[in-house]
CSV table of C-alpha atoms in Angstrom, one decimal:
chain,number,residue,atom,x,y,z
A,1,UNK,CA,77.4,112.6,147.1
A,2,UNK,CA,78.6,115.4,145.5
A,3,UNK,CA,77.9,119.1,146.9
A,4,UNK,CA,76.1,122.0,145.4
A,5,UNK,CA,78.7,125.1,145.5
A,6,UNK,CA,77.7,127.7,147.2
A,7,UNK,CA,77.0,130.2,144.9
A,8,UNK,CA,74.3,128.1,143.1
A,9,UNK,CA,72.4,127.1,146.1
A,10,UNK,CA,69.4,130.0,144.7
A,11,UNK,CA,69.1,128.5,142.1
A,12,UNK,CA,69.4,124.9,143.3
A,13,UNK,CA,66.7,125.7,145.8
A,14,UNK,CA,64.2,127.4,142.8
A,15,UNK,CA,64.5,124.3,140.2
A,16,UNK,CA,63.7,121.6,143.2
A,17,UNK,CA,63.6,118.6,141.4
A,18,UNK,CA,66.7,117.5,141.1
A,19,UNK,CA,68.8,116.2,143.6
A,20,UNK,CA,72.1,117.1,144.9
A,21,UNK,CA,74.2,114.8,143.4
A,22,UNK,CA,72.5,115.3,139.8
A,23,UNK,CA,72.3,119.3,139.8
A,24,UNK,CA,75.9,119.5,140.7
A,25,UNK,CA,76.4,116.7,137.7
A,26,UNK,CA,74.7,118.2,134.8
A,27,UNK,CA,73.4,122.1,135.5
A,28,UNK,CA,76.2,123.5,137.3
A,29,UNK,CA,78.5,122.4,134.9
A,30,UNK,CA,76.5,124.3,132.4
A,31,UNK,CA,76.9,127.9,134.7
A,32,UNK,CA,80.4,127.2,134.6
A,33,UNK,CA,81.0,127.7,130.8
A,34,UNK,CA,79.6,131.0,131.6
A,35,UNK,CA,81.6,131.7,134.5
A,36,UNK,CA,84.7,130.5,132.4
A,37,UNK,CA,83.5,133.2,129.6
A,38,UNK,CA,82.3,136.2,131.4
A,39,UNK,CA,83.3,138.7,134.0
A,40,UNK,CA,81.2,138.3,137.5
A,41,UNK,CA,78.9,141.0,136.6
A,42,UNK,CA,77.1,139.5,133.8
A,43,UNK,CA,77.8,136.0,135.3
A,44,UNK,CA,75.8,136.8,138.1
A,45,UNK,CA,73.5,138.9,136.2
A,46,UNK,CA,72.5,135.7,133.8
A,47,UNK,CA,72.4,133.4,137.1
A,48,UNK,CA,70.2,135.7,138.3
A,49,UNK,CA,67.8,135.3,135.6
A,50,UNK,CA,67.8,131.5,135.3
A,51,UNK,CA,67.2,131.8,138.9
A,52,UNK,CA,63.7,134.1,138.5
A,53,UNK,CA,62.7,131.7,135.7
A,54,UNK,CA,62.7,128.2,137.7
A,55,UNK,CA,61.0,130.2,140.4
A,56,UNK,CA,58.3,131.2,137.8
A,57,UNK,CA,58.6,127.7,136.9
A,58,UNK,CA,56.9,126.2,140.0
A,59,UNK,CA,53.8,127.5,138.5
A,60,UNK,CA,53.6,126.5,135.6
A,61,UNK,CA,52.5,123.2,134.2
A,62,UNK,CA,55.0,122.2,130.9
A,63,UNK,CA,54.4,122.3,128.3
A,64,UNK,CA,51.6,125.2,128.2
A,65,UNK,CA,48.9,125.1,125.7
A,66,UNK,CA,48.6,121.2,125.5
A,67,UNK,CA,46.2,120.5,127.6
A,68,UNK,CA,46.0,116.1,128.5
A,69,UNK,CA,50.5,116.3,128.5
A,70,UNK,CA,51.7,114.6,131.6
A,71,UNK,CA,53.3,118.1,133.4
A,72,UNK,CA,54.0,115.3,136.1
A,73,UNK,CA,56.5,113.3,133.9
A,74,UNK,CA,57.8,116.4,132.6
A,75,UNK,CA,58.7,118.8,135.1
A,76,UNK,CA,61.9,117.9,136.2
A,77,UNK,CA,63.1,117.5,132.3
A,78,UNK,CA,61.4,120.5,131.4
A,79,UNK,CA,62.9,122.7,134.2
A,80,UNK,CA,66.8,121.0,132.9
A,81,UNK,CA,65.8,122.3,129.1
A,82,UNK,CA,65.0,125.6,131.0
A,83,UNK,CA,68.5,126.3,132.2
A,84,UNK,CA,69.6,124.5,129.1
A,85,UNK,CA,68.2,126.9,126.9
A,86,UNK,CA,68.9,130.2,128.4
A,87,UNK,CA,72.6,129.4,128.9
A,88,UNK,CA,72.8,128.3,125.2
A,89,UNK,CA,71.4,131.7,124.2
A,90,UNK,CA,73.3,133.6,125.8
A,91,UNK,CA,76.6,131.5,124.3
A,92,UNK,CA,74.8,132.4,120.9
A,93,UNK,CA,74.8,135.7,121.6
A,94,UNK,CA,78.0,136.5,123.6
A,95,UNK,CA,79.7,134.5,120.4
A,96,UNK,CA,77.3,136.2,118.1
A,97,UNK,CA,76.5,132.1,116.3
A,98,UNK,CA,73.6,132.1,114.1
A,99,UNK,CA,70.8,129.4,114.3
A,100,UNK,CA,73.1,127.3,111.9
A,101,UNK,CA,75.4,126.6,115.3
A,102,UNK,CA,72.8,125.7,117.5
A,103,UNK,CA,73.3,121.8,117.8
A,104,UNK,CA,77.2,123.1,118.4
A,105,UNK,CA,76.1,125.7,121.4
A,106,UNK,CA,74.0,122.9,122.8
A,107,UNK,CA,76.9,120.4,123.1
A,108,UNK,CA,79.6,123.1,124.3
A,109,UNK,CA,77.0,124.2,126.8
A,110,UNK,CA,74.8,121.0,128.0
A,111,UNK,CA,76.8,118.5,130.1
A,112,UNK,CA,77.0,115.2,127.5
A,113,UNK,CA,74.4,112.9,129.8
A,114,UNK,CA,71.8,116.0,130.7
A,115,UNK,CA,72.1,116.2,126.3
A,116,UNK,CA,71.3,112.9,126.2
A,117,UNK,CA,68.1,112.7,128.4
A,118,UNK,CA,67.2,115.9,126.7
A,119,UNK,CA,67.0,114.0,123.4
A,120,UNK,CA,65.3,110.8,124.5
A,121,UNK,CA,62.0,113.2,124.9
A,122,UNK,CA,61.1,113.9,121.6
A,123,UNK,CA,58.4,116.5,122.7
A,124,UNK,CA,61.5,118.4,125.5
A,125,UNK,CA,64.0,118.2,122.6
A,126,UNK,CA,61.6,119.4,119.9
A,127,UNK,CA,60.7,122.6,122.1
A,128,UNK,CA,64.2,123.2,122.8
A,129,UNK,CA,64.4,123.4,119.6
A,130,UNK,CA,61.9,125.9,118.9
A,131,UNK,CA,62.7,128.2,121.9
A,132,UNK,CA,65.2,129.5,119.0
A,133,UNK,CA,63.4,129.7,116.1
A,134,UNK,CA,60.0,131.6,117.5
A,135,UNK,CA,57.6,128.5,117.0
A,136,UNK,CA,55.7,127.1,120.1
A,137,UNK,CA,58.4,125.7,122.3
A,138,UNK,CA,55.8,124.7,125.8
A,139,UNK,CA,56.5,127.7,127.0
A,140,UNK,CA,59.8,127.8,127.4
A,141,UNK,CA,60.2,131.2,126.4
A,142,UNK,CA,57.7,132.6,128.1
A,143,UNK,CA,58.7,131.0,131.3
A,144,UNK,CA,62.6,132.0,130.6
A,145,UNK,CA,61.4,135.8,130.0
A,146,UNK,CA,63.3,136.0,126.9
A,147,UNK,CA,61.4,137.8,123.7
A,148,UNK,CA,62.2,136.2,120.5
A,149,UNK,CA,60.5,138.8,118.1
A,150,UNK,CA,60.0,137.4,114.5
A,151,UNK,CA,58.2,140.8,113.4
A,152,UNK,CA,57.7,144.6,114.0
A,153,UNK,CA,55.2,144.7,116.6
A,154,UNK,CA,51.5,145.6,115.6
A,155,UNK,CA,51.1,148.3,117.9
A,156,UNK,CA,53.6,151.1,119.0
A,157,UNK,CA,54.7,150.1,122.7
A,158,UNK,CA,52.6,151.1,125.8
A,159,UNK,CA,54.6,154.0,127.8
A,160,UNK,CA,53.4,155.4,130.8
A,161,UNK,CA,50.2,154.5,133.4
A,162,UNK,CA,48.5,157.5,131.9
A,163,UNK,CA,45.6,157.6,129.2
A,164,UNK,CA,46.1,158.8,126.4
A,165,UNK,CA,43.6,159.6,123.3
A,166,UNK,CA,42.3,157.3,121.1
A,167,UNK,CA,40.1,156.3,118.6
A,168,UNK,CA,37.3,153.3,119.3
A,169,UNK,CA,38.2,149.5,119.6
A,170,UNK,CA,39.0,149.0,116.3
A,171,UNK,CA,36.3,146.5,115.1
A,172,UNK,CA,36.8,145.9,111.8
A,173,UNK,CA,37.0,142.9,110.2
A,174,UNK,CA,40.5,143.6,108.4
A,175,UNK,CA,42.4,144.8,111.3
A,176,UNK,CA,45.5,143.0,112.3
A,177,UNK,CA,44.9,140.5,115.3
A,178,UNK,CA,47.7,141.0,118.2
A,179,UNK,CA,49.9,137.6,118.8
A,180,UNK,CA,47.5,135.4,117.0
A,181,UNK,CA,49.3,132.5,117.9
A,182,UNK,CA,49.5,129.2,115.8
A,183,UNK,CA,46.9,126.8,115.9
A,184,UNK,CA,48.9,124.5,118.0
A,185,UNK,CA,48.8,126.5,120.8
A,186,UNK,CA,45.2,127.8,120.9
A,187,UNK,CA,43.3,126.9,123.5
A,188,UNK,CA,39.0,126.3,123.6
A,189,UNK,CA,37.7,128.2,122.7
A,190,UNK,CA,39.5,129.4,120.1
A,191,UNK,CA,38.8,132.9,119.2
A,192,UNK,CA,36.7,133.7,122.5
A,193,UNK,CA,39.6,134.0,124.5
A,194,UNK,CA,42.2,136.1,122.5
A,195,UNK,CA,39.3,138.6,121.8
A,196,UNK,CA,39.4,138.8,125.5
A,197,UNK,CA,43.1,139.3,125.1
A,198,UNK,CA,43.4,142.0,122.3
A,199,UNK,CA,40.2,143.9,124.5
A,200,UNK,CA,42.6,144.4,127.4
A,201,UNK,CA,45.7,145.3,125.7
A,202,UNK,CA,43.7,147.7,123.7
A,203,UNK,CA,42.2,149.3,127.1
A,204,UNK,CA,45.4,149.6,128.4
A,205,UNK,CA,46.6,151.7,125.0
A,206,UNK,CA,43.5,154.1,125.0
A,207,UNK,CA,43.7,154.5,128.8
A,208,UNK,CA,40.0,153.2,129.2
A,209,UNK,CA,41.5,150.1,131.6
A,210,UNK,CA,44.1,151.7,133.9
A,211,UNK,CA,46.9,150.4,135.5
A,212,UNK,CA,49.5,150.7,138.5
A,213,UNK,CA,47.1,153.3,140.3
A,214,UNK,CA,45.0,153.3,143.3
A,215,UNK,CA,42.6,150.5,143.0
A,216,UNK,CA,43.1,150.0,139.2
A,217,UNK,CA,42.6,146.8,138.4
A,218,UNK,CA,45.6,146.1,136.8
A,219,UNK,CA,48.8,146.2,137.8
A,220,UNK,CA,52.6,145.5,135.9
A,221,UNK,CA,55.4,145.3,137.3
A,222,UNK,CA,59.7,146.3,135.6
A,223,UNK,CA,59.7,143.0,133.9
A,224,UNK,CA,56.3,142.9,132.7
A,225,UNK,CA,54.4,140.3,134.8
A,226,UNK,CA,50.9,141.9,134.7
A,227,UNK,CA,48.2,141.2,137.3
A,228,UNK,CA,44.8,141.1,136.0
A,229,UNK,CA,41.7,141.2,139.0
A,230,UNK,CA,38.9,139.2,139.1
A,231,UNK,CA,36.3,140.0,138.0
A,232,UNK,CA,37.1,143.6,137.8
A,233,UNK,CA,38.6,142.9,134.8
A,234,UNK,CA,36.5,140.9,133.1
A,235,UNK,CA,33.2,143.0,134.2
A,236,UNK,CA,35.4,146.5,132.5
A,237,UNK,CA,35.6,143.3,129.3
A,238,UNK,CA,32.0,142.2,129.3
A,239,UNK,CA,30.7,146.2,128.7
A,240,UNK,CA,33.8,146.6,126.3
A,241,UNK,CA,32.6,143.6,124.1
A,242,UNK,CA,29.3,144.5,124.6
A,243,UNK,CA,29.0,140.9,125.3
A,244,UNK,CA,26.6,137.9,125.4
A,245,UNK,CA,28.2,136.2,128.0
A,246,UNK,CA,28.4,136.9,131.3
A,247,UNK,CA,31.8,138.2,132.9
A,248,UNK,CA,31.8,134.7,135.0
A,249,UNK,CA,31.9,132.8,131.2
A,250,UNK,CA,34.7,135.8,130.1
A,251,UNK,CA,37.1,134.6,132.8
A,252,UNK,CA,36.3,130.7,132.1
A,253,UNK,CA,37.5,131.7,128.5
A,254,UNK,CA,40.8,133.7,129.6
A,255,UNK,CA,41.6,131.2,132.2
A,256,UNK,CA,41.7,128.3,129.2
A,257,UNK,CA,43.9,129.9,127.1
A,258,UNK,CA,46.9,128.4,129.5
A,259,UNK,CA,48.6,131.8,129.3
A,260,UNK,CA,48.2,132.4,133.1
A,261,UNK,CA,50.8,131.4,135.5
A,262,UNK,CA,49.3,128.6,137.8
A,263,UNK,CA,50.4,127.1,140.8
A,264,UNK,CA,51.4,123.3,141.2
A,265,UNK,CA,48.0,121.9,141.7
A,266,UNK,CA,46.9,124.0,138.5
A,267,UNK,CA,45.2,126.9,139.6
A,268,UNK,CA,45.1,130.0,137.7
A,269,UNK,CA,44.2,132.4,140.5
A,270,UNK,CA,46.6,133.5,143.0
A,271,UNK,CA,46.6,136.6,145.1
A,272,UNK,CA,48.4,139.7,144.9
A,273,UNK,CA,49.1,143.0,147.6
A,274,UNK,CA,49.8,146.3,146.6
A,275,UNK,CA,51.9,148.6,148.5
A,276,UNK,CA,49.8,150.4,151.1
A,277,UNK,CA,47.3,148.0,151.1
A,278,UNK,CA,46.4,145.0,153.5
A,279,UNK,CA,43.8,142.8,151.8
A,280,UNK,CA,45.1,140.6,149.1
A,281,UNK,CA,43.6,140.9,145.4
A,282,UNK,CA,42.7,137.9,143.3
A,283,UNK,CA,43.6,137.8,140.2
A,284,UNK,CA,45.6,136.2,136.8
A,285,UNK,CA,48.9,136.5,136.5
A,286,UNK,CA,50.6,136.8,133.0
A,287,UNK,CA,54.9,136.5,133.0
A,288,UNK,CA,54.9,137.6,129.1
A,289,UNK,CA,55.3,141.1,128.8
A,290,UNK,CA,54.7,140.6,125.4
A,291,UNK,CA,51.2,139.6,125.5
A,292,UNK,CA,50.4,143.5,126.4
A,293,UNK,CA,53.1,145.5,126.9
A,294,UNK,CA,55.4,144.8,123.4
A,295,UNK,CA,57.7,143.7,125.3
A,296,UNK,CA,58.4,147.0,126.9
A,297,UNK,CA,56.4,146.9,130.5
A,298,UNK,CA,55.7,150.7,131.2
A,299,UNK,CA,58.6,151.9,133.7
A,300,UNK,CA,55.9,152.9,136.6
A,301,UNK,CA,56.4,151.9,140.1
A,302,UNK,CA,55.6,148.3,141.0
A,303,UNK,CA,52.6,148.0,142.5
A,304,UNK,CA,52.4,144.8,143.5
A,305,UNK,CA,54.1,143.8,146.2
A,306,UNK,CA,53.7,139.9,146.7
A,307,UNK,CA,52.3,137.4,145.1
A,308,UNK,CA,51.4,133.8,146.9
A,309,UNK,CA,52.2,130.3,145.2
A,310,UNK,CA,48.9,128.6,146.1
A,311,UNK,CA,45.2,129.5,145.0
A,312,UNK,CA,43.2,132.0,146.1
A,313,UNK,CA,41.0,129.7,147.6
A,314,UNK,CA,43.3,128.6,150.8
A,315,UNK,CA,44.3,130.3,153.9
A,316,UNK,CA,43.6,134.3,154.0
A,317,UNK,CA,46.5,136.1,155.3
A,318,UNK,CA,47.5,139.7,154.8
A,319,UNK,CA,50.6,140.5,152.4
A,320,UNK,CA,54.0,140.6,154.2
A,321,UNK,CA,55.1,144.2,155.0
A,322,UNK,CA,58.5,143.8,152.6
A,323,UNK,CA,58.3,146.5,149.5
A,324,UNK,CA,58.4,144.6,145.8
């Protein structure tokens, strides 16, 4: 059997569903292009990141926003197009090729038999795909933590935890929705839940829904993964909205929307400490900065401090004492 090398064991330990023999066959060839190409600063940097993103992966159920797909069947492919796809893009950009070279990135960069299995699922290969053009690609993108923006934001970015003036929710019926996404990814119910959405990142803009302070109910860390309480949350959304539903039907409606990240046996809730702090939180967890932040998380301390891979629902413990 052939060994993992050292210095991808992380990352060999964060995908998990591969074994030995077949990682060191068809992904580690892939890091070695890179290694090949680039000093060990951004080689590490970029192994790094792939690294973060198949630990992210472990909860999340590919390909997001299809609700019925098989995440069973696909995990192990969908993790492979993972690291397939952020290596490729970074070959893009290091050689600066234009979509027009993709299929020739994907066969300098994917070992020829991991291309191959790639391409026998029409649905893995098809997201692949889209990961580079900015249509729904099963979250790849989201999971990978790369932003592919097609157009100026619609809102100036969020800086700072601190309010700051600013006129009413803008109500109107002409005013343009945040990251409406395409049909094919919207969830039931359809508008409901990106109302819920827009509300929030709205809050956080006007300063009416703080973050990263004592006992706010949101919290963001460097990188943009934003932890949402519940209900705290959704109470602060039902007397934004004015709703007609209670909070309990706002978070059934957020929670469907399959943006959250959710743990292997598909729970959206997990629990989160924040420094000083000894009881957990429950709460959402969102990885895509771009969802509230533009993109550009706000550069505050991380609050957060730990979050757990199972649901809310199991074991109570208190959050280890190690600092985010």
């Amino acid at each position: 059997m052939t060994p993992v090398p050292q210095v991808y064991l992380p990352l060999y330990r964060a995908d998990d569903t591969l074994p030995a023999d077949q990682f060191a066959r068809l992904v580690v060839p892939m890091l070695e292009v890179v290694r090949e190409a680039a000093d060990d600063e951004v080689f590490r940097a970029l192994l790094e990141r792939i690294t973060a993103a198949q630990h992210r992966a472990a909860n999340v159920r590919f390909p997001l926003g299809r609700p019925g797909a098989d995440y069973r069947r696909f995990e192990t492919v969908y993790n492979y197009a993972l690291t397939a796809v952020m290596v490729t893009a970074w070959w893009m950009e290091r050689h600066q090729w234009g979509p027009d070279a993709l299929k020739r990135a994907l066969a300098t960069c994917v070992p020829a038999p991991g291309l191959a299995r790639l391409q026998r699922e029409p649905e893995v290969w098809q997201d692949m795909r889209a990961f580079f053009t900015g249509d729904a690609d099963g979250g790849l993108r989201q999971v990978s933590g790369t932003q592919w923006l097609l157009a100026t934001p619609a809102h100036p970015p969020i800086t700072g935890g601190q309010a700051t003036p600013s006129a009413k929710p803008r109500n109107d019926a002409g005013s343009e929705r945040f990251l409406t996404p395409k049909r094919s990814q919207w969830a039931n119910p359809l508008a409901n839940g990106w109302v819920l959405v827009e509300a929030i990142r709205d809050g956080l803009r006007d300063g009416s829904l703080p973050y990263n302070r004592h006992q706010a109910p949101v919290q963001v860390d460097r990188e943009g993964r934003t932890f949402l309480q519940v209900p705290e949350v959704f109470e602060w959304c039902y007397e934004r909205l004015d709703a007609e539903v209670p909070p309990k039907t706002l978070i059934n409606q957020f929670g469907r929307l399959n943006i959250c990240t959710r743990t292997r046996k598909g729970q959206n809730l997990l629990r989160g400490g924040r420094r000083n702090q000894k009881a957990y939180q429950q709460g959402f967890v969102v990885e895509d900065p771009s969802l509230f932040w533009d993109g550009e998380p706000p550069a505050d301390q991380f609050y957060i401090r730990h979050l757990t891979r199972h649901g809310f629902g199991q074991s109570l413990q208190s959050p280890p004492d190690s600092a985010a």
